[in-house]
Each structure stands twice: as C-alpha cells, then as structure tokens.
Tab-separated table of C-alpha atoms in Angstrom:
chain	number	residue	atom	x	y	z
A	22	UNK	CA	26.045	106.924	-42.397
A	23	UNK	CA	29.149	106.746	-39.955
A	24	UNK	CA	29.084	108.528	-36.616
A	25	UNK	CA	32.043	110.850	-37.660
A	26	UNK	CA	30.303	111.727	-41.116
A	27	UNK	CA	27.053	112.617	-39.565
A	28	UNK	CA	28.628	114.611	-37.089
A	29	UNK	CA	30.776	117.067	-39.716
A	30	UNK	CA	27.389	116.698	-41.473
A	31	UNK	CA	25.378	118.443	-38.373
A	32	UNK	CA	28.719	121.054	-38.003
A	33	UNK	CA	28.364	121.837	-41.326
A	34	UNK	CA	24.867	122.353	-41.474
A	35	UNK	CA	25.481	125.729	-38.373
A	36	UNK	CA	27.119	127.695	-41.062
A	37	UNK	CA	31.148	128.212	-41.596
A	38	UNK	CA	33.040	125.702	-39.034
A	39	UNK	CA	36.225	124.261	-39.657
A	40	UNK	CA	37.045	120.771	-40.493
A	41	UNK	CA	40.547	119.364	-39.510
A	42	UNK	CA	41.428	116.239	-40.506
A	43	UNK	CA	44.567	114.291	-41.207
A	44	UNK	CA	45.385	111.360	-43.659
A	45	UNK	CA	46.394	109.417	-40.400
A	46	UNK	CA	42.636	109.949	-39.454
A	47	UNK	CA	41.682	105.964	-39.944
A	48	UNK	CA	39.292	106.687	-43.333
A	49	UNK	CA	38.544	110.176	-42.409
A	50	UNK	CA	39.743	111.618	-45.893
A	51	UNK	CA	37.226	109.485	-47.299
A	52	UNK	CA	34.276	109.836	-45.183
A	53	UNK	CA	34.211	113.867	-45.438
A	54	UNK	CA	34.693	114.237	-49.309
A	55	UNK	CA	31.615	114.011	-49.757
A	56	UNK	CA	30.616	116.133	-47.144
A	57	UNK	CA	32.663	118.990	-47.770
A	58	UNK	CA	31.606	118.660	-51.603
A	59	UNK	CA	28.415	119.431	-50.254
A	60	UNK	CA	28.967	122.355	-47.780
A	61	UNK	CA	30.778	124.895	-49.534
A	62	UNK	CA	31.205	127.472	-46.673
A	63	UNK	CA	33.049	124.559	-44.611
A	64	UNK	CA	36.916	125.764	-43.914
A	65	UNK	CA	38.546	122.520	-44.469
A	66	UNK	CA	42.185	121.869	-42.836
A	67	UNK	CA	44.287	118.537	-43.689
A	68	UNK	CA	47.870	117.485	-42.492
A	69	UNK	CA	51.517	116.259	-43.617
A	70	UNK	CA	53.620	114.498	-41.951
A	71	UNK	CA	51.823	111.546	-40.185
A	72	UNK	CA	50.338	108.820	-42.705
A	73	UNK	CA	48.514	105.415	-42.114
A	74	UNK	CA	49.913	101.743	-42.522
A	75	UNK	CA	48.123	101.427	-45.867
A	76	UNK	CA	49.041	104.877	-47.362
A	77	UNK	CA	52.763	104.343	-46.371
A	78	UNK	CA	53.037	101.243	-48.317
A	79	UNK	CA	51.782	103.306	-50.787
A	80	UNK	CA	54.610	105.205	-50.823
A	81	UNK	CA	56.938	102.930	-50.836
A	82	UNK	CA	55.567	101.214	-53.850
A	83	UNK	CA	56.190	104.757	-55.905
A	84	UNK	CA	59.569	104.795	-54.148
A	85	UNK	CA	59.306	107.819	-51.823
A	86	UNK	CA	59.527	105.628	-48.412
A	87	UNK	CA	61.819	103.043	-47.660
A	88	UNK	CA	60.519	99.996	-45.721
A	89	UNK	CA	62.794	101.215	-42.481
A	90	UNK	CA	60.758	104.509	-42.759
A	91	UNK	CA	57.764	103.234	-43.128
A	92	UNK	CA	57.863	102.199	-39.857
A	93	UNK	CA	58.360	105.156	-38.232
A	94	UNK	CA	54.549	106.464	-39.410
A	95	UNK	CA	55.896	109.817	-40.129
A	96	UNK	CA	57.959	111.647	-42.595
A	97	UNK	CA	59.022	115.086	-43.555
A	98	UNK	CA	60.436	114.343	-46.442
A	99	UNK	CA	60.240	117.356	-49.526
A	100	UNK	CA	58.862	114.696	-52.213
A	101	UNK	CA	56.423	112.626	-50.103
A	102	UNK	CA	55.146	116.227	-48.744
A	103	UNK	CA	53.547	116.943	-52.470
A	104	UNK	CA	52.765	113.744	-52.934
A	105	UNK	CA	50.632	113.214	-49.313
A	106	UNK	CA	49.047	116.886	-50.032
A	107	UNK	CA	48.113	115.793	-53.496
A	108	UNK	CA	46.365	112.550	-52.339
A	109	UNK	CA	44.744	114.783	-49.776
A	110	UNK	CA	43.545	117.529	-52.231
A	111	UNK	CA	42.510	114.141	-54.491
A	112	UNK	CA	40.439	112.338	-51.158
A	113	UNK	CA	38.778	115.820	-49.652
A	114	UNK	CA	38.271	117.984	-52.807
A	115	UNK	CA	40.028	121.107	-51.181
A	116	UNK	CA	41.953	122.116	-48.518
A	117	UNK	CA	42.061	125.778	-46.928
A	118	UNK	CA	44.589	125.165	-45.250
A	119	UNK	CA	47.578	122.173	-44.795
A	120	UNK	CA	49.285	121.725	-41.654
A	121	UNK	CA	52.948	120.303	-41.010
A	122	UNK	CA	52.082	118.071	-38.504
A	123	UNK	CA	54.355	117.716	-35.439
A	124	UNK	CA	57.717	118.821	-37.060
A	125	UNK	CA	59.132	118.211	-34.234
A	126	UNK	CA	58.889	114.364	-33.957
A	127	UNK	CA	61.256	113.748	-36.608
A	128	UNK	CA	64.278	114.442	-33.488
A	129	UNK	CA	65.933	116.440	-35.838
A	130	UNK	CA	68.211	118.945	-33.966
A	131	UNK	CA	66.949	122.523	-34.109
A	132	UNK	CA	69.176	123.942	-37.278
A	133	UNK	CA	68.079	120.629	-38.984
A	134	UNK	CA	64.653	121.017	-37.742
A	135	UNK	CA	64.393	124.585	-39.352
A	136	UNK	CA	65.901	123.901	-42.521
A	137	UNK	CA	63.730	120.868	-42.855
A	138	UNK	CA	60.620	123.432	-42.357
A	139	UNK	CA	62.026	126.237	-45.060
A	140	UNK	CA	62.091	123.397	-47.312
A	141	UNK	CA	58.641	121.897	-46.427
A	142	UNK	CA	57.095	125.526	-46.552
A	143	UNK	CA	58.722	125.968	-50.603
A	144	UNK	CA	56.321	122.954	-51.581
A	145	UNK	CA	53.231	124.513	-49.720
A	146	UNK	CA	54.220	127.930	-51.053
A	147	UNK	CA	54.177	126.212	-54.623
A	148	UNK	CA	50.341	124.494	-54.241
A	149	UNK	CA	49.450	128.136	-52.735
A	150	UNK	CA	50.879	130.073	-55.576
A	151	UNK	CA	48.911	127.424	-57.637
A	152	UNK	CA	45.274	128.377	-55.585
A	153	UNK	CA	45.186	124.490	-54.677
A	154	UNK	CA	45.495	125.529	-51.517
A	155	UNK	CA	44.533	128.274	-48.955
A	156	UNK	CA	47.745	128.455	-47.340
A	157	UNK	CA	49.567	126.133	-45.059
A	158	UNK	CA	50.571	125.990	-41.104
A	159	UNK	CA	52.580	124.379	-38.092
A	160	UNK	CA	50.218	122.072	-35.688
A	161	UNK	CA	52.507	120.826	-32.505
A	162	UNK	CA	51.938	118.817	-29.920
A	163	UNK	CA	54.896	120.216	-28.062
A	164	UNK	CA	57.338	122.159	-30.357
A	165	UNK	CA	56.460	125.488	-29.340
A	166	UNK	CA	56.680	124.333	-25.522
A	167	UNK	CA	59.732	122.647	-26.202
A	168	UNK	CA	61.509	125.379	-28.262
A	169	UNK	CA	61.606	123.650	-31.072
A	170	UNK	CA	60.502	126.637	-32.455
A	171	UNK	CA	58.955	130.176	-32.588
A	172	UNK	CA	56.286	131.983	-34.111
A	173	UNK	CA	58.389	134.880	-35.414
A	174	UNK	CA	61.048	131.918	-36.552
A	175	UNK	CA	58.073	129.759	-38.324
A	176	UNK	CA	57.224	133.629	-39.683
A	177	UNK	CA	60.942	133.856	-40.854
A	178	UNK	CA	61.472	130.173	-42.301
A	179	UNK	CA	58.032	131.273	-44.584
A	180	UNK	CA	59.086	134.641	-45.991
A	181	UNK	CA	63.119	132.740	-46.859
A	182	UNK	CA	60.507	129.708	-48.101
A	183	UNK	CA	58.176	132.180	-50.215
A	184	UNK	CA	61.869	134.457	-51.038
A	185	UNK	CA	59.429	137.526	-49.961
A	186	UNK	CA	57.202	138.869	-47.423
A	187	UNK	CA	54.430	137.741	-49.436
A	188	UNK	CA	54.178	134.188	-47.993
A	189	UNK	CA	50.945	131.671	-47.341
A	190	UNK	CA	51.867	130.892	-44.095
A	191	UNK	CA	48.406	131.358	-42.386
A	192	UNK	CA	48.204	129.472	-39.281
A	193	UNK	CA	49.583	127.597	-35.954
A	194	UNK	CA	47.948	124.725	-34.124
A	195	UNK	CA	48.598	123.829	-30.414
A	196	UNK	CA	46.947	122.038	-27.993
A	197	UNK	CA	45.223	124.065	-25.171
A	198	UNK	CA	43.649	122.338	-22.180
A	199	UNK	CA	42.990	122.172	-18.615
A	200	UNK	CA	46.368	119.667	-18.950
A	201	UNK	CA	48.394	121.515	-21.582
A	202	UNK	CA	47.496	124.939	-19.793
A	203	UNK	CA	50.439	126.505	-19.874
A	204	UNK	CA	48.983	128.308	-23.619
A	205	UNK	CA	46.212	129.853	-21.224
A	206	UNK	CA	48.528	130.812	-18.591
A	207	UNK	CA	50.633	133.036	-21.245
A	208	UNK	CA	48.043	134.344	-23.042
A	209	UNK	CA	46.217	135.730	-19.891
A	210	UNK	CA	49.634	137.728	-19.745
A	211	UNK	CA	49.975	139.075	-23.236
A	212	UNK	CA	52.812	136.540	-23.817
A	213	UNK	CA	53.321	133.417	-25.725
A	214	UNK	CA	52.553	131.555	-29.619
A	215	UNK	CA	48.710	132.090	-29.535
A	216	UNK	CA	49.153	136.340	-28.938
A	217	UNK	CA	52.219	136.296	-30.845
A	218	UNK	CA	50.760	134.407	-34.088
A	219	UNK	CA	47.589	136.812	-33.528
A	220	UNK	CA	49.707	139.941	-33.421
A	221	UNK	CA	51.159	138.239	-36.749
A	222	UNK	CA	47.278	137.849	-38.749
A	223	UNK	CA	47.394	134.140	-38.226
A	224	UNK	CA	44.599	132.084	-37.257
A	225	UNK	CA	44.764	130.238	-33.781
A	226	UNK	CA	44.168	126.645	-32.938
A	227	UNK	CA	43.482	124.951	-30.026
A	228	UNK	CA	43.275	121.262	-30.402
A	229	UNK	CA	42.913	118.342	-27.951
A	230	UNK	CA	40.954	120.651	-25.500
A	231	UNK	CA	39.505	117.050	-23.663
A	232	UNK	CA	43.487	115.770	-23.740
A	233	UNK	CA	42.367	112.602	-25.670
A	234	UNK	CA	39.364	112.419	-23.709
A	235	UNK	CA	41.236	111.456	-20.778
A	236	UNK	CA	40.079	115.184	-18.915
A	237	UNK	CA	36.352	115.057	-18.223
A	238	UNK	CA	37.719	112.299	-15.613
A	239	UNK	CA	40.668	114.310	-14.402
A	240	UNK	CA	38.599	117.253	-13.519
A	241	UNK	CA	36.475	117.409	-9.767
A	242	UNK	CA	32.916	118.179	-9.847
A	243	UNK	CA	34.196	121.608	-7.508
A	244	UNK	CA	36.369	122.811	-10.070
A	245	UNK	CA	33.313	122.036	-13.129
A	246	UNK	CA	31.116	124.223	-10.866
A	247	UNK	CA	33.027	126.628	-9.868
A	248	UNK	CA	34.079	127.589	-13.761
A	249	UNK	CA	29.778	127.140	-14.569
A	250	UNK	CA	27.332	126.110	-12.042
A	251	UNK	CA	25.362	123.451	-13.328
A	252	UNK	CA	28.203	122.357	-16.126
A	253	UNK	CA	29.334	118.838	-16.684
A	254	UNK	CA	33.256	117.672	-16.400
A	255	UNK	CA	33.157	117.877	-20.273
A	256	UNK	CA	31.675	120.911	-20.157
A	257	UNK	CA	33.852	122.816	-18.434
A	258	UNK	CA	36.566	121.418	-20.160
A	259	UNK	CA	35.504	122.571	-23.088
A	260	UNK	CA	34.414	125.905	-21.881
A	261	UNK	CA	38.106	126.510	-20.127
A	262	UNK	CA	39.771	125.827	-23.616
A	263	UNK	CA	37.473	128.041	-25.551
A	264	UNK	CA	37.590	131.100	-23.384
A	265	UNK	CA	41.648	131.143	-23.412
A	266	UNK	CA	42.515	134.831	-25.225
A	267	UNK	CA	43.795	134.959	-28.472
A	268	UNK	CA	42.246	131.642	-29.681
A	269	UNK	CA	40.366	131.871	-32.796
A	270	UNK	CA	39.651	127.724	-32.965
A	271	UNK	CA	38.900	124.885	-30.395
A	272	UNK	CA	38.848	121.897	-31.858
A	273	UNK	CA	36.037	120.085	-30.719
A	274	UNK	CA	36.478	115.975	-31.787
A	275	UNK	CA	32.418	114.878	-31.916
A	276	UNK	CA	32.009	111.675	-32.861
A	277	UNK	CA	28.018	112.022	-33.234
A	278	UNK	CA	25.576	115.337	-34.123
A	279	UNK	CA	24.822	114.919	-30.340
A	280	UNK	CA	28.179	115.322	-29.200
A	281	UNK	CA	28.261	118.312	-31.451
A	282	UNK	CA	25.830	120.349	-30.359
A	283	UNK	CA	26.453	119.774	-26.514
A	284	UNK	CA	30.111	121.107	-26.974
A	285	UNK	CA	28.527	123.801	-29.212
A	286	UNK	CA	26.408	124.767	-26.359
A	287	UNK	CA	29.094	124.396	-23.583
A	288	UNK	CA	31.674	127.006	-25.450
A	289	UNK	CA	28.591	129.554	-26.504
A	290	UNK	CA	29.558	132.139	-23.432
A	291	UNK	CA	33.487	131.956	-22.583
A	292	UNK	CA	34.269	132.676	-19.240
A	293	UNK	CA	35.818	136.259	-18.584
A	294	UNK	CA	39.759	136.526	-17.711
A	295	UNK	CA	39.663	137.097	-14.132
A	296	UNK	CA	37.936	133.822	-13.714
A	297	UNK	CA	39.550	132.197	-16.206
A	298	UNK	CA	43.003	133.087	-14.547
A	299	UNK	CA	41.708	131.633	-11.358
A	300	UNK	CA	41.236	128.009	-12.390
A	301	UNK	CA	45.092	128.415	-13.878
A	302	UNK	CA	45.935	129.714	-10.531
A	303	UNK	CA	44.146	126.212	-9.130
A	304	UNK	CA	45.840	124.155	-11.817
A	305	UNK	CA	49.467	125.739	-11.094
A	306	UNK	CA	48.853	125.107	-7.270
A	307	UNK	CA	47.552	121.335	-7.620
C-alpha cells in the first residue's frame, strides 16, 4: 500500500475528515477510489483547472486542448471543465465538493476573469442540480489577496450562474500560514474572505498551512515555544494555522498514518486570540 493511501486510510478511519485532492495530484485520483469507496462518512473534495501531462494529452486527443494549451498545464475552459469533473467523479466515485482551482492563473483581466467564473459555475451548477455533486468552490493561491476577486462577487457570479439565489456554491479555499498570514491577521479583526465566506454559510479552507513544507525550517525554536512549550517547528506551524478564526478546514498534507496523527495531535487545542494575535504581531515586525 502507498504512503499517501495508507495515510487517507488512517484519516479516514477517525471518523468524518475531508479529503482534497486534485487530478494534478501525480496518481492521487487513483490511489483514494478505493479508499473513499470504503469510508462512506469521508467528505471528499476534487479540483478543475490544473491537469497532469498524461490527462492533457488526453484531452487533446478528444479535441478539447490544443497542443499550445497543453502546455500551459491549466485550463478554464467551459467544455474541458465537464469533461475533467466527469473523469474525476469516474476515478474517485464522488465528490462533495469541486473546486475551481486558481482562477486566477489563467491572467485573464478581472471582467474576463469573472465572466470566465459565471460560466465555469453554470457547468458545476448543472452536475449539482444532477446530485453528482455536493456543490462546487473557489481554491486560490492568491486571488483573493490579489483582488482578483471577492467573496460577495464569487457569491454574485453563483446566484447569475444558478439564475437564482438558490445556488451550490458551498465553499472557498485559501492558503493560511505562518507565511501567507495575512488571512489570520484579518480574521483576528472581523475582516477579510474567511469571516466574510462564514458570515455567507460557506465552509472555510486553509490549505498549505507548512507553505510546501518549506516552514518548519523558517520558524525559530523561540517562536515554536512561545506559541506551545514543548512543540516542534511543525507543530506550531500547524497549530498557528488551525487556531486562525473563522476556519472550518486545515489542510493537513500527511504522507504516512504517522504524519497523520502527529498533526492531528498538534491542532487538538488551538491557541486563544490574544496569543494568536501576538505571533502576527511578531511576524508583521520581522
């Protein structure tokens, strides 16, 4: 059994966790079929937008990618949207929820951008109408911080895409880090996408919480103990990204049922605002 299918195996096995994967995932698709076949109470979130080597030649060989485009790894194309989230559905079983993932590398500008999302969110809003789908959401590296976009305007583009209030637009992904902490800095304030999309009933994200694993070695033993005596690099990492308000999700990316539980364990008591608020303060001064 692979590392990454032994780990969702041990998630899985603590109750209702979500899954998020992505067909750009090497073989990921593949690997958790079968688990999530087996672990019905799994919430199970996939991706558009991104797509491998091997699934864009694909593609192009049923004419929805040009060779030029292939290249480019990522599309946001209408057709190759229901065609990705039907191989998806096909590879994983189910899918509560599909993200559009990273709208904003396409460098359209922002009217383009937006009109390229109403259309994207009519072909979710058709697989949700169908109950192949939970609903579908925005994950971003950088559009909200950016101003690509909004959560009221991602809220807007769904009710013109679903030509009601009634839409499936369920969710936002960002990440939220000791790096990208400018989402923890807001929401200690009442501001910002995470308290907006709350306010809104949508579920919060927080991916990339170790920034790629690059953090653990960013972060000083001082700071680590400070935020929990005793606590790893990784830990506190971890625990920093968890305890940000108005998060419902951290994304924890274990490779092995090891990994898994030690994050588990590090996020099990978040830390309370005020100290939370001083390692921003830290971060904004360093």
């Amino acid at each position: 059994m692979r590392a990454v299918e032994q780990a969702a195996r041990t998630a899985c096995a603590d109750g209702t966790v979500w899954i998020d994967t992505a067909p750009n995932y090497k073989d990921a698709h593949q690997l958790l079929g079968p688990v999530i076949s087996h672990h019905p109470r799994a919430m199970v979130a996939t991706k558009t937008g991104f797509f491998s080597k091997a699934e864009g030649e694909a593609a192009v060989q049923v004419g929805l990618l040009t060779s030029q485009q292939v290249t480019a790894g990522h599309s946001l194309g209408p057709a190759f949207t229901r065609w990705q989230t039907d191989r998806s559905l096909a590879a994983l079983g189910r899918a509560d929820l599909v993200f559009v993932h990273n709208p904003e590398h396409s460098h359209l500008d922002r009217a383009a951008l937006h009109d390229r999302l109403r259309v994207l969110f009519a072909v979710l809003e058709e697989f949700a109408t169908a109950g192949r789908i939970g609903g579908y959401g925005v994950a971003t590296w950088s559009g909200f911080q950016h101003g690509a976009f909004t959560v009221p305007e991602l809220l807007g583009l769904a009710k013109e895409a679903a030509g009601s209030g009634e839409h499936h637009l369920r969710a936002i992904q960002q990440p939220v880090s000791l790096v990208m902490a400018r989402p923890i800095a807001l929401a200690l304030d009442g501001r910002g996408p995470l308290v907006q999309a709350r306010a809104a009933g949508l579920i919060t994200f927080g991916s990339s919480p170790l920034h790629g694993g690059e953090l653990p070695a960013l972060t000083t033993p001082e700071l680590a103990e400070f935020m929990r005596p005793g606590a790893s690099s990784a830990a506190a990492c971890l625990l920093a990204a968890a305890s940000c308000p108005s998060l419902d999700v951290v994304l924890l990316s274990a490779s092995t049922g090891q990994h898994w539980d030690a994050a588990k364990d590090a996020i099990a008591s978040p830390l309370d605002p005020g100290r939370l608020r001083k390692v921003t303060d830290v971060l904004a001064q360093g």
